[in-house]
XYZ file of C-alpha atoms in Angstrom:
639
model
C 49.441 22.338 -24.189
C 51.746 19.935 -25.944
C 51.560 18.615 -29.959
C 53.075 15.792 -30.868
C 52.437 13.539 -33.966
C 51.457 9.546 -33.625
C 53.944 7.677 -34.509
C 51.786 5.070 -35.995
C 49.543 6.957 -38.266
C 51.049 10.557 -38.057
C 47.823 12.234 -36.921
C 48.278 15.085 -34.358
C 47.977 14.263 -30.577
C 47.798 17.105 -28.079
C 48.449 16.624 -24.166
C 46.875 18.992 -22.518
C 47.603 18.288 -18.851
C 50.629 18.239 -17.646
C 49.921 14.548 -15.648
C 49.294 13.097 -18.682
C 51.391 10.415 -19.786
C 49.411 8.450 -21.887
C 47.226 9.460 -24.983
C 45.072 7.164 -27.149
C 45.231 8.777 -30.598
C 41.547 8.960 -31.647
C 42.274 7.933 -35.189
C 44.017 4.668 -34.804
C 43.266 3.735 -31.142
C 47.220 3.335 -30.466
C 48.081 3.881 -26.986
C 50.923 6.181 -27.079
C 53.351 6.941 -23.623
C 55.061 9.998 -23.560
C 58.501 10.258 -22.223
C 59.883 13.661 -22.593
C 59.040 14.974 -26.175
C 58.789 11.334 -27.911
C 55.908 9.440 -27.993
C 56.169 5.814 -27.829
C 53.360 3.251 -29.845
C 52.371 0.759 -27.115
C 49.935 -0.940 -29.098
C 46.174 -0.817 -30.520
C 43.264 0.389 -27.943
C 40.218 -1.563 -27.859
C 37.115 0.319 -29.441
C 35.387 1.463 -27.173
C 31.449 0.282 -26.474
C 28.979 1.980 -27.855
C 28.273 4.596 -26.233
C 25.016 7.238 -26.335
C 26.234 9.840 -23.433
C 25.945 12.986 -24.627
C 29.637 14.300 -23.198
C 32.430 14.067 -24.938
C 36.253 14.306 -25.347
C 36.188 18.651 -26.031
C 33.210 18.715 -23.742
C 33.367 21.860 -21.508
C 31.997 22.607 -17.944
C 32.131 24.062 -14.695
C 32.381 22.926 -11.067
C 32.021 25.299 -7.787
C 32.740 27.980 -10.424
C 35.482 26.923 -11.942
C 35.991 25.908 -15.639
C 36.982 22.430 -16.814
C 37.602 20.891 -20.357
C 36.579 16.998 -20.832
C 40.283 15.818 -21.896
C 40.303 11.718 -21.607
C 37.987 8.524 -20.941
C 37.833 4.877 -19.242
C 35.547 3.223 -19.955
C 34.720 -0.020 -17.308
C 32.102 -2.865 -17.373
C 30.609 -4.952 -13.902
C 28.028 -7.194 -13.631
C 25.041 -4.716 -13.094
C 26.223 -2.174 -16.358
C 28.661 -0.310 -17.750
C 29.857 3.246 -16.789
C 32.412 5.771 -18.196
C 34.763 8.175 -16.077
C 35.564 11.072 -17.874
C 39.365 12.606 -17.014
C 38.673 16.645 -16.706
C 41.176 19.256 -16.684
C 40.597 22.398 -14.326
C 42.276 25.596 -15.840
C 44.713 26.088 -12.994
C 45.977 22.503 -14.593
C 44.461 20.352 -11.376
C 42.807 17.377 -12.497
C 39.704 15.259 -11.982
C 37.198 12.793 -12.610
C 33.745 12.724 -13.787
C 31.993 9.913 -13.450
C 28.876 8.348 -15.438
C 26.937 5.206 -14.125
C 22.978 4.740 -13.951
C 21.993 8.087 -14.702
C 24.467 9.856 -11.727
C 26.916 12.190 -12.618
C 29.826 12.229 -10.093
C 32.568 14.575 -9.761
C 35.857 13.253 -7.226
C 39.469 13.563 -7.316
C 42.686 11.547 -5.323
C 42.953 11.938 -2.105
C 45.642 10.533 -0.115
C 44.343 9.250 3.396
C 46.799 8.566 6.482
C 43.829 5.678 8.770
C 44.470 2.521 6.519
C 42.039 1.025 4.674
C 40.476 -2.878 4.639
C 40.494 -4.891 2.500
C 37.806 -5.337 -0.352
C 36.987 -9.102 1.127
C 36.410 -7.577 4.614
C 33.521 -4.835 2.961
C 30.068 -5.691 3.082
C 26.440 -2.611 1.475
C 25.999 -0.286 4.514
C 29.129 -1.283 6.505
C 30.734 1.610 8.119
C 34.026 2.349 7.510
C 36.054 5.680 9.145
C 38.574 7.357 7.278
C 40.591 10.598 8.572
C 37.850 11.151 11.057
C 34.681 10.826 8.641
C 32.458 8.135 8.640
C 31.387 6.299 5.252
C 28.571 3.773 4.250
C 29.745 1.352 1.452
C 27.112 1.248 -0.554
C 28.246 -0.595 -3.462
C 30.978 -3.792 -4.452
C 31.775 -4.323 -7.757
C 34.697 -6.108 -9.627
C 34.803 -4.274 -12.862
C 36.956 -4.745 -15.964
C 38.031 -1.729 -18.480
C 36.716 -1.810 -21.394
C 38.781 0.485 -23.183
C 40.277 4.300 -23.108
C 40.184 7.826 -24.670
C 41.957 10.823 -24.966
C 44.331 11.704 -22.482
C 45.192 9.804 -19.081
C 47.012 10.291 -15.820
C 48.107 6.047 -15.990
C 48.222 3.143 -18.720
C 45.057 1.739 -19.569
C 44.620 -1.376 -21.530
C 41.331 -2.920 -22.066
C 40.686 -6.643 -19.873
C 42.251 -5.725 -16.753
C 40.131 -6.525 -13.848
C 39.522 -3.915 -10.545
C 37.520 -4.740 -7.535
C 36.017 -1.026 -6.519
C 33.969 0.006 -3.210
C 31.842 2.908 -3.146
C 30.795 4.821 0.038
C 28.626 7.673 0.609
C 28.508 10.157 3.710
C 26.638 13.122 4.009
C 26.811 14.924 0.457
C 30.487 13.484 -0.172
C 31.217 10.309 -2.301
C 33.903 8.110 -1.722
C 35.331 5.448 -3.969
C 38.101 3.010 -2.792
C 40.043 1.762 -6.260
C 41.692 -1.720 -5.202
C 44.164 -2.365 -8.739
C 46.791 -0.670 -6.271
C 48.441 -1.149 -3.366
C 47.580 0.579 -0.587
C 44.348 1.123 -2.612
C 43.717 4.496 -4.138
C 40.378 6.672 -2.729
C 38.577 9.218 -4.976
C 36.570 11.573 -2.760
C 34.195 13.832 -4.750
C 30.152 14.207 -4.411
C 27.073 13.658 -7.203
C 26.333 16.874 -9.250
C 23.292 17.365 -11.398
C 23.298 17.907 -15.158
C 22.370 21.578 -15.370
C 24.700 22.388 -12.079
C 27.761 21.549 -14.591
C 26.599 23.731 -17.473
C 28.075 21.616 -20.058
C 28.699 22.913 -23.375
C 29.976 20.992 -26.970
C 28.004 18.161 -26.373
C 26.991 15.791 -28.551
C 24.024 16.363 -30.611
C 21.491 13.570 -31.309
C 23.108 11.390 -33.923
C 26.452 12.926 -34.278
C 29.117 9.914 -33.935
C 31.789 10.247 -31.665
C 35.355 11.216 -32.364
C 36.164 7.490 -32.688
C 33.061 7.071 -34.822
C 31.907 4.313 -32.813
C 28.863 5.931 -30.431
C 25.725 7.166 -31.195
C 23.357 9.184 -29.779
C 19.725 8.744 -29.378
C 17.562 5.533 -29.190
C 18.644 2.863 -31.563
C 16.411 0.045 -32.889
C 17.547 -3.124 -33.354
C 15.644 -7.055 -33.575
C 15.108 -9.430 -30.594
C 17.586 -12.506 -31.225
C 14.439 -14.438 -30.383
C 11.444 -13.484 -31.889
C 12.636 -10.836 -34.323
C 10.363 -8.048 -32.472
C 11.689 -4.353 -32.665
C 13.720 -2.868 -30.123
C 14.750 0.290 -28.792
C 17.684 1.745 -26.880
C 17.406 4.947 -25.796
C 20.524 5.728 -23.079
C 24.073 4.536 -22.737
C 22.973 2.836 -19.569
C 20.879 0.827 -20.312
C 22.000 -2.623 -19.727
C 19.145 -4.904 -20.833
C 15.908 -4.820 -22.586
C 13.161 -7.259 -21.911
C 11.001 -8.301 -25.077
C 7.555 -7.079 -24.919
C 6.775 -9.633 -27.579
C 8.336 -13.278 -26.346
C 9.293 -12.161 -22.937
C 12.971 -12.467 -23.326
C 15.287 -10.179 -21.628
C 18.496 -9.106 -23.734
C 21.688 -7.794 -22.470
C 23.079 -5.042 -25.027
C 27.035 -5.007 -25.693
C 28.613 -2.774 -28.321
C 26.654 -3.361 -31.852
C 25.470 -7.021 -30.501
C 22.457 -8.306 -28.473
C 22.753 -11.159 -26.115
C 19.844 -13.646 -24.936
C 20.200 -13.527 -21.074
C 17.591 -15.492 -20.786
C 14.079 -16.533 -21.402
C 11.507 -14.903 -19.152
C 9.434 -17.215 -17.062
C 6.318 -14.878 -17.378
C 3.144 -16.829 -17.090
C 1.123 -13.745 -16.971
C 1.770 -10.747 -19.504
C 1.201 -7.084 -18.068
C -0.123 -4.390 -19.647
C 1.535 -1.371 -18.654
C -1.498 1.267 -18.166
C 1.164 3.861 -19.102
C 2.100 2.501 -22.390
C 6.154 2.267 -22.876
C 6.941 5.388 -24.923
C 5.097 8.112 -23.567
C 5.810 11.203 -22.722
C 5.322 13.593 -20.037
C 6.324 16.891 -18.096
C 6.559 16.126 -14.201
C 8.650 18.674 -12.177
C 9.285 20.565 -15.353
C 11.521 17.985 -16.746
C 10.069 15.791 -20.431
C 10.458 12.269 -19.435
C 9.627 9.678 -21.814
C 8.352 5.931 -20.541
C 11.112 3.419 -21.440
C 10.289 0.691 -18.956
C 8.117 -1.355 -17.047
C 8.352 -3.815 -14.048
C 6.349 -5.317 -11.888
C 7.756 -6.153 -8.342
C 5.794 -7.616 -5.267
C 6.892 -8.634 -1.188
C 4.564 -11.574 0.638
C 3.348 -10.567 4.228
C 2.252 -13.081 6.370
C 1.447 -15.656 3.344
C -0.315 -12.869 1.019
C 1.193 -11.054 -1.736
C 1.072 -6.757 -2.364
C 2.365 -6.847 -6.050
C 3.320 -3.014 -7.556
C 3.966 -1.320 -10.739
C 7.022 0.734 -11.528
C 7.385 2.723 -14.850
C 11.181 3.472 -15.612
C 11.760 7.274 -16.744
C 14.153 8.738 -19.020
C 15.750 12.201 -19.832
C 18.959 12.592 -21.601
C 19.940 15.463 -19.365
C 18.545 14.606 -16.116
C 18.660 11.045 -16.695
C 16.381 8.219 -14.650
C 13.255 8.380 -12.723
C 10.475 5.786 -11.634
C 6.967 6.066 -11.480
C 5.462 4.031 -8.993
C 1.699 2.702 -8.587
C -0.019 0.813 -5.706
C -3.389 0.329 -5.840
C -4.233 3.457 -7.294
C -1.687 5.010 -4.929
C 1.497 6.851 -7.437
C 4.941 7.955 -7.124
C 8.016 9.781 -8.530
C 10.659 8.566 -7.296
C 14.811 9.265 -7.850
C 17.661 8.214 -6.461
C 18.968 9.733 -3.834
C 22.863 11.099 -3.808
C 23.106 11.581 -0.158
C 21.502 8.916 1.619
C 20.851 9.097 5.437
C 22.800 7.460 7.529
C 20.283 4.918 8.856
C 20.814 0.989 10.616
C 18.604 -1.289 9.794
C 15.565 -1.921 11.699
C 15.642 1.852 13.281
C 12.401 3.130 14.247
C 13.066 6.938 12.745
C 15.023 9.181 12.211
C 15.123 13.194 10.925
C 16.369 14.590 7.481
C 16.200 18.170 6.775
C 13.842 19.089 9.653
C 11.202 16.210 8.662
C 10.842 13.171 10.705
C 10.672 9.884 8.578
C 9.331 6.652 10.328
C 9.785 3.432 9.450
C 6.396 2.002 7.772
C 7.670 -1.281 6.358
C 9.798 -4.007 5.561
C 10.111 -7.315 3.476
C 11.905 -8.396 0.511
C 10.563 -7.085 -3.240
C 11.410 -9.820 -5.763
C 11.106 -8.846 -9.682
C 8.056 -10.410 -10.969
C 7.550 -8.795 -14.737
C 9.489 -7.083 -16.774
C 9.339 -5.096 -20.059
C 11.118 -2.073 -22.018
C 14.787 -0.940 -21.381
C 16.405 -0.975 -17.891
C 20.157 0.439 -16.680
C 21.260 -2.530 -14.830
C 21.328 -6.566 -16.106
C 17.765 -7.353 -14.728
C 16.297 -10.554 -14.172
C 13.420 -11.886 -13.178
C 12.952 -13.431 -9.356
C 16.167 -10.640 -8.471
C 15.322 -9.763 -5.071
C 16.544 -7.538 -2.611
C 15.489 -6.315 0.932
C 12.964 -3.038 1.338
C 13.134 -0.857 4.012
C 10.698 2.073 3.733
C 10.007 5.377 6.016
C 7.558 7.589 5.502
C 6.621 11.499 6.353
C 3.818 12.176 3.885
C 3.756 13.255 0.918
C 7.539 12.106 1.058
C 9.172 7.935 0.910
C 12.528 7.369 1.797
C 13.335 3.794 0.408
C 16.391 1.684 0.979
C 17.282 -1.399 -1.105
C 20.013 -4.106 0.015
C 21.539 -6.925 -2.086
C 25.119 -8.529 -0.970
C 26.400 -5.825 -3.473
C 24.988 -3.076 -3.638
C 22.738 -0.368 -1.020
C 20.807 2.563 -2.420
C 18.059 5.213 -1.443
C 15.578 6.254 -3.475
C 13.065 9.684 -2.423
C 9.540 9.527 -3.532
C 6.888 12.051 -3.464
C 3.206 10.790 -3.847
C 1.483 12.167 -7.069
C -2.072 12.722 -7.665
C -3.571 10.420 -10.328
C -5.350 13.466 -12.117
C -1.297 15.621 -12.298
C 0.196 12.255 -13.798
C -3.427 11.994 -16.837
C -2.382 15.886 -17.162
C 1.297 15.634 -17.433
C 1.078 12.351 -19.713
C -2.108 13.461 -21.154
C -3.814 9.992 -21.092
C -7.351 10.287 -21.125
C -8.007 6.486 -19.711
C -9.434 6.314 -16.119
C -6.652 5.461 -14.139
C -6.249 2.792 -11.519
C -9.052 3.402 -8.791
C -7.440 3.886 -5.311
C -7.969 1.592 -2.958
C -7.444 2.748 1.082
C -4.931 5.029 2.252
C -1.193 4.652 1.108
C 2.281 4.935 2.800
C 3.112 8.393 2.273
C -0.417 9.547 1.144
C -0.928 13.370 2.154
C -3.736 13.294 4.420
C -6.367 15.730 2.625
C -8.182 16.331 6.077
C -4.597 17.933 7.733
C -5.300 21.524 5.787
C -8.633 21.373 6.762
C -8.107 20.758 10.706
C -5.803 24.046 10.492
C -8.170 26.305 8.736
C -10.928 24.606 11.538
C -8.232 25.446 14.266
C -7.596 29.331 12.449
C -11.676 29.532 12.544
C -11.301 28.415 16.451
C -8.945 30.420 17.462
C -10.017 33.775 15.014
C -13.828 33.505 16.871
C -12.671 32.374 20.112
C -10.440 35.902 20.182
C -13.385 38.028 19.053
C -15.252 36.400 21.802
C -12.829 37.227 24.344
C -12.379 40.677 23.241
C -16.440 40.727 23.395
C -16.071 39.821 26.942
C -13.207 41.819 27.976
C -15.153 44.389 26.806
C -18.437 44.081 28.512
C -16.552 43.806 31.584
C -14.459 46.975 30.654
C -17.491 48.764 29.895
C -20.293 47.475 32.247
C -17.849 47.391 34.932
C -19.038 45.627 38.387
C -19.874 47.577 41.381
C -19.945 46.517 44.851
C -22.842 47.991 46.614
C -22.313 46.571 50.225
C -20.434 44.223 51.860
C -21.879 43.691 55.499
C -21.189 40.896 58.135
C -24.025 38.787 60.190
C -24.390 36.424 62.473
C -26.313 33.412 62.191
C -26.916 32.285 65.689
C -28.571 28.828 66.834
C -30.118 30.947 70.297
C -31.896 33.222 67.835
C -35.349 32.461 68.294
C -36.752 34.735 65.455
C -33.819 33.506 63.150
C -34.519 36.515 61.101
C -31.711 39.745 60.146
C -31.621 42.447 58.161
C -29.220 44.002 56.062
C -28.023 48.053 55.772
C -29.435 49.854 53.311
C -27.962 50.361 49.700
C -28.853 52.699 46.966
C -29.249 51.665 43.097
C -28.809 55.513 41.344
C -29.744 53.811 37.837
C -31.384 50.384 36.230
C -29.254 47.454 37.411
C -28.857 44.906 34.456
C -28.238 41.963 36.887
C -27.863 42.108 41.170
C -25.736 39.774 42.877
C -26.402 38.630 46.377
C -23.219 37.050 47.794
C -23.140 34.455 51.194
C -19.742 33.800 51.991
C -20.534 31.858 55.655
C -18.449 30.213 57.540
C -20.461 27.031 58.120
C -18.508 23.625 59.197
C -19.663 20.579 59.436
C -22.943 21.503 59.026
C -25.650 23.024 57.190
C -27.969 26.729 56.190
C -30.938 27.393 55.026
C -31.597 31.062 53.750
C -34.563 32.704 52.679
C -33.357 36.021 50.897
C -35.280 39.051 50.057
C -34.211 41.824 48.206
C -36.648 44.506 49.252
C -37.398 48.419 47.948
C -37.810 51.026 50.783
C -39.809 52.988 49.490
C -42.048 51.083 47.275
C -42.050 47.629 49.292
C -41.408 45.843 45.904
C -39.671 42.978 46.699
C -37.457 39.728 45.101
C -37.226 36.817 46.818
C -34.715 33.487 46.691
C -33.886 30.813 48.712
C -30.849 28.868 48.994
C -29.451 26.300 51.110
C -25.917 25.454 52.294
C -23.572 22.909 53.625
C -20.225 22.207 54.185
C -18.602 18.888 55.786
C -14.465 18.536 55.968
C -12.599 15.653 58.158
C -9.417 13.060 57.812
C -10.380 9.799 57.324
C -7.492 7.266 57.972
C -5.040 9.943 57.237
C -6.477 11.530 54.399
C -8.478 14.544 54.022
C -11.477 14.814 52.425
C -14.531 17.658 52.345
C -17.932 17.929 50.704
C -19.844 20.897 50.048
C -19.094 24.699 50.151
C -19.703 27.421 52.899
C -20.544 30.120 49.547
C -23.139 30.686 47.700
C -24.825 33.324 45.459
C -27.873 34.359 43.783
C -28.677 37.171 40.995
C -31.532 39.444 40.897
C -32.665 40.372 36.727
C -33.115 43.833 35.702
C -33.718 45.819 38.975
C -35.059 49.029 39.373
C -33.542 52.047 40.480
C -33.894 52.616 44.426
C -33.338 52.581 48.086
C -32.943 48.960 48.800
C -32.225 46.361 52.059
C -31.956 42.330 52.870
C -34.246 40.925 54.987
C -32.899 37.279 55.539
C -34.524 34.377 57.129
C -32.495 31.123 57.885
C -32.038 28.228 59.516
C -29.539 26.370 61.174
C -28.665 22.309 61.485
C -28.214 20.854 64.444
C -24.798 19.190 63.608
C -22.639 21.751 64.846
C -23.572 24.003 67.693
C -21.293 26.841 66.591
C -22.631 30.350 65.584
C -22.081 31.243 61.575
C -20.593 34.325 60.243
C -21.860 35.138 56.804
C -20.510 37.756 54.449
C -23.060 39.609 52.883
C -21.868 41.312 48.891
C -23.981 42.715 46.702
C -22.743 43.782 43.399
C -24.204 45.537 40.515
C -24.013 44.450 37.294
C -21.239 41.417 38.043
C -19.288 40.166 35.078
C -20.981 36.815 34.000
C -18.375 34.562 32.463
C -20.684 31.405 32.540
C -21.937 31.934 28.688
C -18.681 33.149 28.140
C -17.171 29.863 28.741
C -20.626 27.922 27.060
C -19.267 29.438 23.982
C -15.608 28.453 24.187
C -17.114 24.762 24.442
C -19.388 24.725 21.828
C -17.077 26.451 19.345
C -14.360 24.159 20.352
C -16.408 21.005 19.191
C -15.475 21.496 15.611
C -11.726 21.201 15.786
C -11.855 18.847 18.067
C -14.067 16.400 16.005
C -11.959 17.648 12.808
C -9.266 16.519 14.857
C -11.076 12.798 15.378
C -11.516 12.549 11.407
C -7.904 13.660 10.326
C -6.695 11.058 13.446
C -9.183 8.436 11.980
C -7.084 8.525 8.588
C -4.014 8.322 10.080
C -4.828 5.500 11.804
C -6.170 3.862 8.413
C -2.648 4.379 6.886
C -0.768 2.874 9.792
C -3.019 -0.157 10.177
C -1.467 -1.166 6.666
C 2.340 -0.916 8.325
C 4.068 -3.514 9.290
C 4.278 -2.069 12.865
C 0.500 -3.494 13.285
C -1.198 -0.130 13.594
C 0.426 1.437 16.781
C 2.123 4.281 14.791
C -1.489 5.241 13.815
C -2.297 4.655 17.750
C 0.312 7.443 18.360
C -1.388 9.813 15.945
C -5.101 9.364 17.145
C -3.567 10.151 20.458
């Protein structure tokens, strides 16, 4: 660390980095160059804009574990907003930048590159460009112009100087190309969150700013138009639209500028009145905007609602409501890398497919936004869907983003807001709408497959238990020169009770056809059971393919039969198709292992999760007949 005194006013100025070379004194705004120990005046710094960020020159951090002091500031202007890039220092005396633009806090350093680099005319949102073997989507264009500078800085700054910038994004890294060089300069870096960079010495609500110029907090101020209050409530914010007239300001330093009159035939009334405030995700947001957006679909228009959400630490968020339907929504850092028109794609282990696409044009707005807003802005839509999660993408000829949503039960947003008015009823089945009949399919499927196994051991275990015995297995002939056409079987003994008796004819019958007349018959006792059965079997090749009909077995079962010394007489008949004697294979078993209810029960249980299957199908295909794919995603899921 170096002290010096300004030459113009005599007020200490420290340089704390070694690449610093240039120091803004932060009582009389000279720029000051340092060449060896003197310092040399190059003239008065512009003030600065004002500016309600809550870092500041002293502010102190840390990034992938390591410290960092806030030690300088640019601060730029482009057509959409304003954003600042704070210079850090590291403590191993490495430097960096922090940048500040719509909320997103973005960390990135020089890099130097060896592929070269085209030219800013050449770029065009979600154009791929390769450097050193990674691929990067531009995402945004901007000229911008620098405002002004503070603190300490690695190059001269002086405020009006114009810089055409490209930013690109791939995977979790952030690229920015810096054309006011040549070859251009790249900053590679990625998006950080608030609490990530524990930052300390901020500013507190309503403290100025070591050039006394910025304030903290939301600051009220007239409409140029109709004299209505206003409010201001981030450094971003770019524009406020008049709830009273309809006009839509854009905010520089201490002044307000008409942009222009808004052509709003019809004034909204935000059901979630501007100014509210609300814990969602435990985060407070408060309300501090409200647009209304719609896309036209084969000659009809779907108009929206989106609330605008703000959070000094975290800072923006949207709330988004479609017929009833609502979402919280952020931007996304690390957008996927998706071409247009692309059916789906997969992010994190979900699958996201594409539900639809038009063009949203701004039809309403009121409250503060972070970008110059105006009404009829449009911009191309593109979104995919795996519920309860949106993945949006928004094109302009500058500018691509992503934004995640998550869909958001009416009654959490009445308790997180606590508004007691009914909200919006919904109306069909949204985008990304969890379907409530999913959860209930698996614990019908769980139920299934839970009874189904307690039937099966139920089974396993009557045949375990009541096992099957064979009590004689005997062959006969059924002859067509047997006059009397009449046999009987051996004899077989039953030692106990036999729950059920199985009588077995396995013949060997082609082309023709049986008729039996079994009975079961006790020695001893005469008591006798009788059944009949009949059988046929036909096989042949008809113009070279096979075919049969029929089969050459049958069987028959005998309830609860007594104990005993038992025989088969059997009575039959033959056809006169085939000429051929017929062997039949006589089995009786005791107590056989019936699988016939068994398999009655596996049909009847599986009736419920198959028509719980039906209903959760039924609302998928309700969602995806509002897609712009006509309804054959839903197809897809009924199947």
């Amino acid at each position: 660390m170096k002290q010096a005194s300004c030459p113009s006013c005599g007020a200490p100025v420290t340089f704390r980095s070694a690449t610093s070379i240039y120091v803004v004194c932060q009582f009389c705004r000279s720029t000051l160059l340092r060449t060896g120990e003197d310092l040399q005046n190059l003239g008065r710094m512009a003030e600065l804009l004002e500016d309600r960020s809550l870092i500041q020159i002293s502010s102190e951090g840390c990034y992938r574990n390591r410290h960092f002091v806030v030690i300088g500031r640019i601060q730029l202007r482009y057509e959409a907003g304003i954003w600042n890039e704070w210079h850090i220092l590291f403590d191993d005396g490495r430097t960096a930048w922090l940048a500040e633009a719509g909320g997103e806090l973005l960390v990135s350093a020089q890099v130097a590159v060896s592929d070269p680099l085209p030219a800013f005319e050449t770029l065009r949102p979600e154009m791929p460009v390769s450097l050193d073997g990674r691929v990067f989507t531009v995402t945004n264009l901007a000229t911008a112009r620098c405002v002004s500078g503070q603190g300490e800085l690695p190059f001269r700054v002086a405020a009006g100087y114009d810089v055409n910038t490209a930013d690109l994004r791939g995977n979790d890294r952030f690229l920015t190309l810096d054309y006011s060089e040549t070859p251009p300069l790249v900053f590679v870096g990625q998006a950080v969150a608030f609490a990530d960079l524990k930052l300390e010495k901020l500013k507190e609500l309503g403290e100025p700013a070591a050039s006394g110029a910025a304030q903290v907090g939301a600051r009220v101020f007239n409409c140029p138009h109709c004299a209505a209050p206003l409010s201001i409530h981030s450094a971003a914010i770019e524009s406020v639209a008049c709830d009273s007239c309809g006009s839509i300001i854009g905010v520089e330093n201490e002044n307000v500028k008409l942009l222009a009159g808004a052509a709003q035939a019809l004034r909204e009334v935000p059901w979630l009145p501007l100014g509210s405030q609300g814990k969602l995700h435990g985060i407070d947001w408060e309300v501090i905007g409200f647009m209304r957006r719609s896309t036209t679909s084969q000659g009809t228009q779907y108009p929206w609602s989106e609330y605008l959400l703000f959070n000094a630490q975290q800072g923006f968020a949207w709330l988004i409501e479609y017929q009833g339907h609502w979402n919280f929504a952020r931007t996304l850092s690390s957008p996927p890398p998706v071409s247009r028109g692309q059916a789906k794609f997969k992010r994190e282990g979900q699958e996201f497919k594409l539900f639809n696409t038009g063009k949203a044009e701004v039809t309403y707005v009121v409250g503060e936004f972070y970008w110059r807003v105006v009404v009829g802005e449009t911009c191309a839509v593109d979104d995919y869907v795996c519920p309860p999660l949106m993945l949006s993408r928004e094109v302009t000829d500058k500018e691509a983003g992503w934004s995640q949503a998550e869909y958001l039960e009416p009654a959490d947003l009445c308790a997180a807001f606590t508004i007691k008015a009914p909200p919006p009823k919904r109306v069909g089945v949204y985008a990304n709408q969890p379907n409530p009949l999913t959860e209930r399919h698996r614990r019908v499927c769980r139920l299934f497959w839970q009874l189904a196994l307690t039937g099966t051991v139920v089974q396993l275990a009557f045949a375990f238990l009541f096992a099957s015995q064979l009590v004689l297995k005997q062959q006969v002939v059924l002859s067509p020169l047997n006059d009397e056409a009449t046999l009987t079987s051996q004899e077989f003994v039953l030692s106990s009770r036999a729950r059920a008796l199985l009588v077995r004819h396995g013949t060997s019958v082609v082309n023709n056809w049986v008729s039996l007349s079994t009975t079961l018959v006790e020695k001893d006792t005469g008591e006798s059971y009788l059944g009949v059965q009949e059988i046929s079997h036909y096989k042949g090749v008809d113009e070279g393919e096979s075919w049969s009909e029929g089969s050459p077995s049958e069987e028959m079962v005998f309830k609860a039969v007594p104990p005993g010394k038992y025989y088969l007489v059997i009575e039959y008949e033959l056809g006169t198709d085939n000429a051929e004697a017929v062997v039949d294979t006589l089995e009786v078993v005791r107590n056989p292992t019936g699988w016939s209810n068994f398999v009655l029960l596996l049909i009847f249980l599986a009736i419920f999760p198959l028509f719980s299957r039906w209903r959760r199908s039924a609302f998928e295909t309700r969602r995806w007949s509002e897609s712009d794919l006509g309804g054959d995603q839903g197809d897809a899921e009924a199947d």
